[in-house]
Amino acid sequence: MNLITATGLTKIYKRGSEEVRALDGVSFSIEKGDIAAVTGPSGSGKTTLVNIIGCLDNPSSGVLKIDGNEIFKDGASFSESELTKVRRKFFGYIFQKFFLLPTLTVKENILVPSVFQKELTVTQEKINEVLEILGIARRKNHLPYELSGGEMQRVAIARALINSPEILIADEPTGNLDSKRSQEIQEILTQLNKERKITIILVTHNPEFAKIGNKKIEMKDGKITVEN
Ligand SMILES: Nc1ncnc2c1ncn2[C@@H]1O[C@H](COP(=O)(O)OP(=O)(O)OP(=O)(O)O)[C@@H](O)[C@H]1O
Ligand SMILES: [Mg+2]
C-alpha cells in the first residue's frame, strides 16, 4: 500500500496582488521503504512540497494521504492537535541548517523533541542506540561548537530518530557539508533505509546523492516533470 499519496497538490503564496504558484497540481505516491529523491532548480517548489508532505505547511488545494489518512483535502485539514500527532507518529526532519541549540550538549539536543512530547518517553537505551547508529557516542557531552559540520548533522539526524519515525524528511541535508562529510551522510541515510526500513524523502541538488533514491521526483516551476 502507498504510504504517501498526493493528488493535485497546489500551494499559492500571495504577495500583495501577485500570486506565486509554488506548487501547481502535483500528484505522486511514495511506498513504504522508498527513498524518494526530489530534485530540480532553485525555486521549483521542492521545500514547499516536502514541508507539506511532512505536515509542516498546508496546501491551498489538493489531497494528501498518509497511511490512508486524509490529512489535507481541498483546503481543509486535520486540526492542529491532530497534525501534531501525525508529525510525531510518522516524521523525523533533517534540515540543511542543523538547528542545534548552542547551549545544550549533544545528548540534550537529541532529547529536545521529547521535551515537547509528553507521550514520548525516551529510555537511556534509545539514546545510546541513536548515538551509536550515528557514531557520535563519544561526543555525547560535547557542545555543538566543539563538533565538525558532519558531526553536527549526525546529531541532527539522531534527534530526528528519537521518536522512531517511519518517514525521514531530509531537505538538502548535505548542503552545508564538504564532499567527504556529505558522503558519510549519504551512507547513513542509505543504511537507515536498508536496515530499519525507514522511508526517506530526500531533497538534493547533488545528482550523485540523488542516485541513492529508488524513486525520482524531478520538479520545475511547481510541477513534477519526471516521476519514476
Ligand atoms: N513563504 C513564502 N512566501 C512567498 N513565496 C514563497 C514562500 N516560500 C516559498 N515561496 C516561493 O515559492 C517558490 C518555491 O519555493 P521553494 O522554497 O519550495 O523552492 P525550492 O525548490 O526549495 O528552492 P531551493 O532549491 O532554492 O531551496 C519560489 O518561487 C519561492 O520564492
Ligand atoms: Mg528548498
Short mmCIF file of C-alpha atoms and ligand atoms in Angstrom, two decimals:
data_model
loop_
_atom_site.label_atom_id
_atom_site.label_comp_id
_atom_site.label_asym_id
_atom_site.label_seq_id
_atom_site.Cartn_x
_atom_site.Cartn_y
_atom_site.Cartn_z
CA MET A 1 0.00 0.00 0.00
CA ASN A 2 1.13 3.54 -0.67
CA LEU A 3 2.38 5.27 2.46
CA ILE A 4 2.01 8.73 0.96
CA THR A 5 -0.36 9.75 -1.83
CA ALA A 6 -0.64 13.27 -3.18
CA THR A 7 -3.31 14.30 -5.66
CA GLY A 8 -3.33 17.73 -7.28
CA LEU A 9 -1.40 19.49 -4.51
CA THR A 10 -1.27 23.21 -5.10
CA LYS A 11 0.30 25.92 -2.98
CA ILE A 12 -0.29 29.54 -3.80
CA TYR A 13 1.55 32.29 -1.95
CA LYS A 14 0.11 35.79 -2.22
CA ARG A 15 2.47 38.75 -2.27
CA GLY A 16 0.12 41.75 -2.44
CA SER A 17 -1.76 41.34 -5.68
CA GLU A 18 0.84 38.92 -7.09
CA GLU A 19 0.37 35.17 -6.79
CA VAL A 20 3.21 32.65 -6.68
CA ARG A 21 2.24 29.10 -7.57
CA ALA A 22 4.93 27.33 -5.55
CA LEU A 23 3.16 24.01 -6.28
CA ASP A 24 0.94 23.65 -9.28
CA GLY A 25 -1.16 20.48 -9.21
CA VAL A 26 1.34 17.90 -8.07
CA SER A 27 0.38 14.19 -7.88
CA PHE A 28 2.56 11.22 -6.91
CA SER A 29 2.81 8.34 -4.50
CA ILE A 30 5.53 7.00 -2.23
CA GLU A 31 5.61 3.47 -0.90
CA LYS A 32 6.83 2.29 2.45
CA GLY A 33 10.58 1.68 2.23
CA ASP A 34 11.16 4.05 -0.71
CA ILE A 35 13.93 6.58 -0.90
CA ALA A 36 12.35 9.34 -2.97
CA ALA A 37 14.91 11.82 -4.31
CA VAL A 38 13.38 15.23 -5.05
CA THR A 39 15.46 17.33 -7.42
CA GLY A 40 15.01 20.47 -9.51
CA PRO A 41 16.26 24.03 -9.85
CA SER A 42 16.15 26.61 -7.07
CA GLY A 43 12.62 27.91 -6.59
CA SER A 44 11.00 24.90 -8.28
CA GLY A 45 8.98 24.03 -5.15
CA LYS A 46 11.00 21.25 -3.51
CA THR A 47 10.95 22.67 0.02
CA THR A 48 7.31 23.66 -0.31
CA LEU A 49 6.49 20.09 -1.35
CA VAL A 50 8.38 18.30 1.41
CA ASN A 51 7.09 20.70 4.07
CA ILE A 52 3.54 19.84 3.01
CA ILE A 53 4.30 16.10 2.95
CA GLY A 54 5.74 16.47 6.45
CA CYS A 55 2.61 18.37 7.60
CA LEU A 56 4.71 21.45 8.46
CA ASP A 57 2.75 23.52 5.95
CA ASN A 58 -0.68 23.18 4.36
CA PRO A 59 -1.57 23.11 0.65
CA SER A 60 -4.01 25.62 -0.85
CA SER A 61 -5.81 22.71 -2.52
CA GLY A 62 -5.39 19.04 -3.34
CA VAL A 63 -5.32 15.90 -1.25
CA LEU A 64 -2.53 14.45 0.88
CA LYS A 65 -2.97 10.98 2.36
CA ILE A 66 -0.55 9.46 4.84
CA ASP A 67 -1.01 5.81 5.71
CA GLY A 68 -4.60 6.06 4.49
CA ASN A 69 -5.46 9.19 6.49
CA GLU A 70 -6.65 12.21 4.51
CA ILE A 71 -4.55 14.87 6.23
CA PHE A 72 -5.35 17.64 3.76
CA LYS A 73 -8.32 17.66 1.44
CA ASP A 74 -9.25 20.56 -0.81
CA GLY A 75 -8.17 23.33 1.53
CA ALA A 76 -9.45 21.60 4.70
CA SER A 77 -7.08 19.90 7.08
CA PHE A 78 -6.71 17.92 10.25
CA SER A 79 -6.90 20.10 13.37
CA GLU A 80 -3.62 21.45 14.77
CA SER A 81 -3.60 18.86 17.56
CA GLU A 82 -4.23 16.03 15.09
CA LEU A 83 -1.45 17.37 12.85
CA THR A 84 0.90 17.39 15.82
CA LYS A 85 0.08 13.72 16.44
CA VAL A 86 0.72 12.84 12.78
CA ARG A 87 4.08 14.69 12.83
CA ARG A 88 5.16 12.85 15.97
CA LYS A 89 3.98 9.45 14.88
CA PHE A 90 5.33 9.45 11.34
CA PHE A 91 8.05 12.03 10.81
CA GLY A 92 11.63 12.91 11.58
CA TYR A 93 13.01 16.08 10.00
CA ILE A 94 16.54 16.95 8.90
CA PHE A 95 17.40 20.37 7.50
CA GLN A 96 20.33 21.98 5.71
CA LYS A 97 20.93 24.22 8.73
CA PHE A 98 21.26 21.76 11.54
CA PHE A 99 19.27 23.83 14.09
CA LEU A 100 21.15 22.56 17.13
CA LEU A 101 20.69 24.58 20.30
CA PRO A 102 24.15 26.02 21.03
CA THR A 103 23.99 25.90 24.83
CA LEU A 104 22.85 22.26 25.01
CA THR A 105 25.11 19.21 24.81
CA VAL A 106 24.77 16.58 22.09
CA LYS A 107 22.70 14.37 24.37
CA GLU A 108 20.46 17.27 25.43
CA ASN A 109 19.93 18.33 21.81
CA ILE A 110 18.85 14.80 20.93
CA LEU A 111 16.33 14.93 23.76
CA VAL A 112 14.76 18.22 22.63
CA PRO A 113 11.80 16.57 20.81
CA SER A 114 10.91 14.60 23.94
CA VAL A 115 10.71 17.82 25.96
CA PHE A 116 7.79 18.86 23.77
CA GLN A 117 6.12 15.45 23.63
CA LYS A 118 4.56 14.29 26.84
CA GLU A 119 3.81 10.85 25.44
CA LEU A 120 7.36 10.33 24.17
CA THR A 121 9.41 8.77 26.93
CA VAL A 122 12.99 8.24 25.88
CA THR A 123 14.95 5.50 27.59
CA GLN A 124 18.70 5.56 28.13
CA GLU A 125 18.86 2.59 25.72
CA LYS A 126 17.16 4.60 23.00
CA ILE A 127 19.59 7.50 23.48
CA ASN A 128 22.55 5.12 23.31
CA GLU A 129 21.07 3.41 20.27
CA VAL A 130 20.74 6.61 18.21
CA LEU A 131 24.17 7.83 19.36
CA GLU A 132 25.68 4.52 18.24
CA ILE A 133 23.85 4.47 14.89
CA LEU A 134 25.24 7.90 14.12
CA GLY A 135 28.70 7.19 15.51
CA ILE A 136 28.66 10.10 17.95
CA ALA A 137 28.60 8.29 21.31
CA ARG A 138 31.99 9.85 22.20
CA ARG A 139 30.52 13.29 21.61
CA LYS A 140 27.58 12.84 23.98
CA ASN A 141 28.58 15.56 26.42
CA HIS A 142 30.08 17.98 23.89
CA LEU A 143 28.57 21.30 22.90
CA PRO A 144 27.76 21.97 19.21
CA TYR A 145 30.66 24.42 18.73
CA GLU A 146 33.07 21.59 19.57
CA LEU A 147 31.80 19.49 16.66
CA SER A 148 32.58 19.38 12.94
CA GLY A 149 29.80 20.15 10.45
CA GLY A 150 29.42 16.46 9.67
CA GLU A 151 29.09 15.63 13.36
CA MET A 152 26.51 18.41 13.83
CA GLN A 153 24.41 16.93 11.04
CA ARG A 154 24.73 13.48 12.61
CA VAL A 155 23.44 14.92 15.90
CA ALA A 156 20.52 16.42 13.98
CA ILE A 157 19.82 13.01 12.39
CA ALA A 158 19.99 11.35 15.83
CA ARG A 159 17.48 13.91 17.07
CA ALA A 160 15.21 13.14 14.10
CA LEU A 161 15.31 9.42 15.01
CA ILE A 162 14.50 9.74 18.70
CA ASN A 163 10.74 9.24 18.16
CA SER A 164 11.40 6.20 15.89
CA PRO A 165 9.75 7.80 12.83
CA GLU A 166 8.60 5.81 9.81
CA ILE A 167 9.48 8.64 7.44
CA LEU A 168 12.52 10.91 7.37
CA ILE A 169 12.23 14.20 5.54
CA ALA A 170 15.68 15.50 4.61
CA ASP A 171 15.79 18.90 2.86
CA GLU A 172 19.31 19.42 1.45
CA PRO A 173 20.89 17.62 4.42
CA THR A 174 24.37 17.91 2.94
CA GLY A 175 24.01 21.43 1.55
CA ASN A 176 26.42 22.80 4.17
CA LEU A 177 28.95 19.96 4.05
CA ASP A 178 32.07 19.15 2.03
CA SER A 179 32.08 16.08 -0.20
CA LYS A 180 33.61 13.70 2.35
CA ARG A 181 31.09 14.59 5.09
CA SER A 182 28.36 14.58 2.52
CA GLN A 183 29.33 11.03 1.54
CA GLU A 184 29.10 9.95 5.19
CA ILE A 185 25.57 11.34 5.50
CA GLN A 186 24.59 9.57 2.25
CA GLU A 187 25.81 6.28 3.69
CA ILE A 188 23.98 6.82 6.98
CA LEU A 189 20.69 7.54 5.21
CA THR A 190 21.11 4.52 2.93
CA GLN A 191 21.80 2.33 5.95
CA LEU A 192 18.77 3.65 7.88
CA ASN A 193 16.61 2.80 4.88
CA LYS A 194 18.07 -0.69 4.37
CA GLU A 195 18.35 -1.82 7.96
CA ARG A 196 15.45 -0.03 9.60
CA LYS A 197 13.13 0.26 6.60
CA ILE A 198 12.74 3.98 7.15
CA THR A 199 11.11 5.71 4.20
CA ILE A 200 13.19 8.71 3.16
CA ILE A 201 12.20 11.79 1.23
CA LEU A 202 15.40 13.49 0.20
CA VAL A 203 15.76 16.90 -1.43
CA THR A 204 19.16 17.35 -3.03
CA HIS A 205 20.94 19.35 -5.71
CA ASN A 206 23.62 16.70 -5.94
CA PRO A 207 22.95 14.20 -8.77
CA GLU A 208 25.25 11.62 -7.16
CA PHE A 209 23.32 11.82 -3.88
CA ALA A 210 20.01 11.59 -5.74
CA LYS A 211 21.13 8.18 -7.02
CA ILE A 212 20.51 6.62 -3.59
CA GLY A 213 16.81 7.10 -4.38
CA ASN A 214 14.90 4.16 -5.86
CA LYS A 215 12.36 6.80 -6.83
CA LYS A 216 12.99 10.15 -8.52
CA ILE A 217 10.75 13.19 -8.42
CA GLU A 218 12.02 16.00 -10.62
CA MET A 219 10.42 19.42 -10.30
CA LYS A 220 10.26 22.56 -12.35
CA ASP A 221 8.10 25.67 -11.82
CA GLY A 222 5.97 23.96 -9.18
CA LYS A 223 5.25 20.91 -11.35
CA ILE A 224 6.65 17.40 -11.44
CA THR A 225 8.42 16.94 -14.76
CA VAL A 226 9.70 13.40 -14.14
CA GLU A 227 8.49 10.73 -11.72
CA ASN A 228 9.95 7.25 -11.89
N1 LIG B 1 6.62 31.91 2.45
C1 LIG B 1 6.65 32.21 1.14
N2 LIG B 1 6.03 33.31 0.67
C2 LIG B 1 6.03 33.61 -0.64
N3 LIG B 1 6.64 32.88 -1.59
C3 LIG B 1 7.28 31.77 -1.18
C4 LIG B 1 7.34 31.37 0.20
N4 LIG B 1 8.05 30.22 0.29
C5 LIG B 1 8.44 29.92 -0.96
N5 LIG B 1 7.98 30.84 -1.84
C6 LIG B 1 8.17 30.81 -3.31
O1 LIG B 1 7.72 29.54 -3.79
C7 LIG B 1 8.59 29.06 -4.80
C8 LIG B 1 9.12 27.69 -4.40
O2 LIG B 1 9.98 27.83 -3.28
P1 LIG B 1 10.71 26.60 -2.59
O3 LIG B 1 11.37 27.12 -1.36
O4 LIG B 1 9.75 25.49 -2.42
O5 LIG B 1 11.80 26.20 -3.70
P2 LIG B 1 13.00 25.15 -3.65
O6 LIG B 1 12.83 24.27 -4.85
O7 LIG B 1 13.04 24.51 -2.32
O8 LIG B 1 14.27 26.09 -3.87
P3 LIG B 1 15.77 25.94 -3.28
O9 LIG B 1 16.44 24.88 -4.13
O10 LIG B 1 16.36 27.29 -3.53
O11 LIG B 1 15.69 25.59 -1.84
C9 LIG B 1 9.65 30.11 -5.00
O12 LIG B 1 9.26 30.94 -6.06
C10 LIG B 1 9.63 30.88 -3.71
O13 LIG B 1 10.04 32.20 -3.90
MG MG B 2 14.49 24.49 -0.76
#
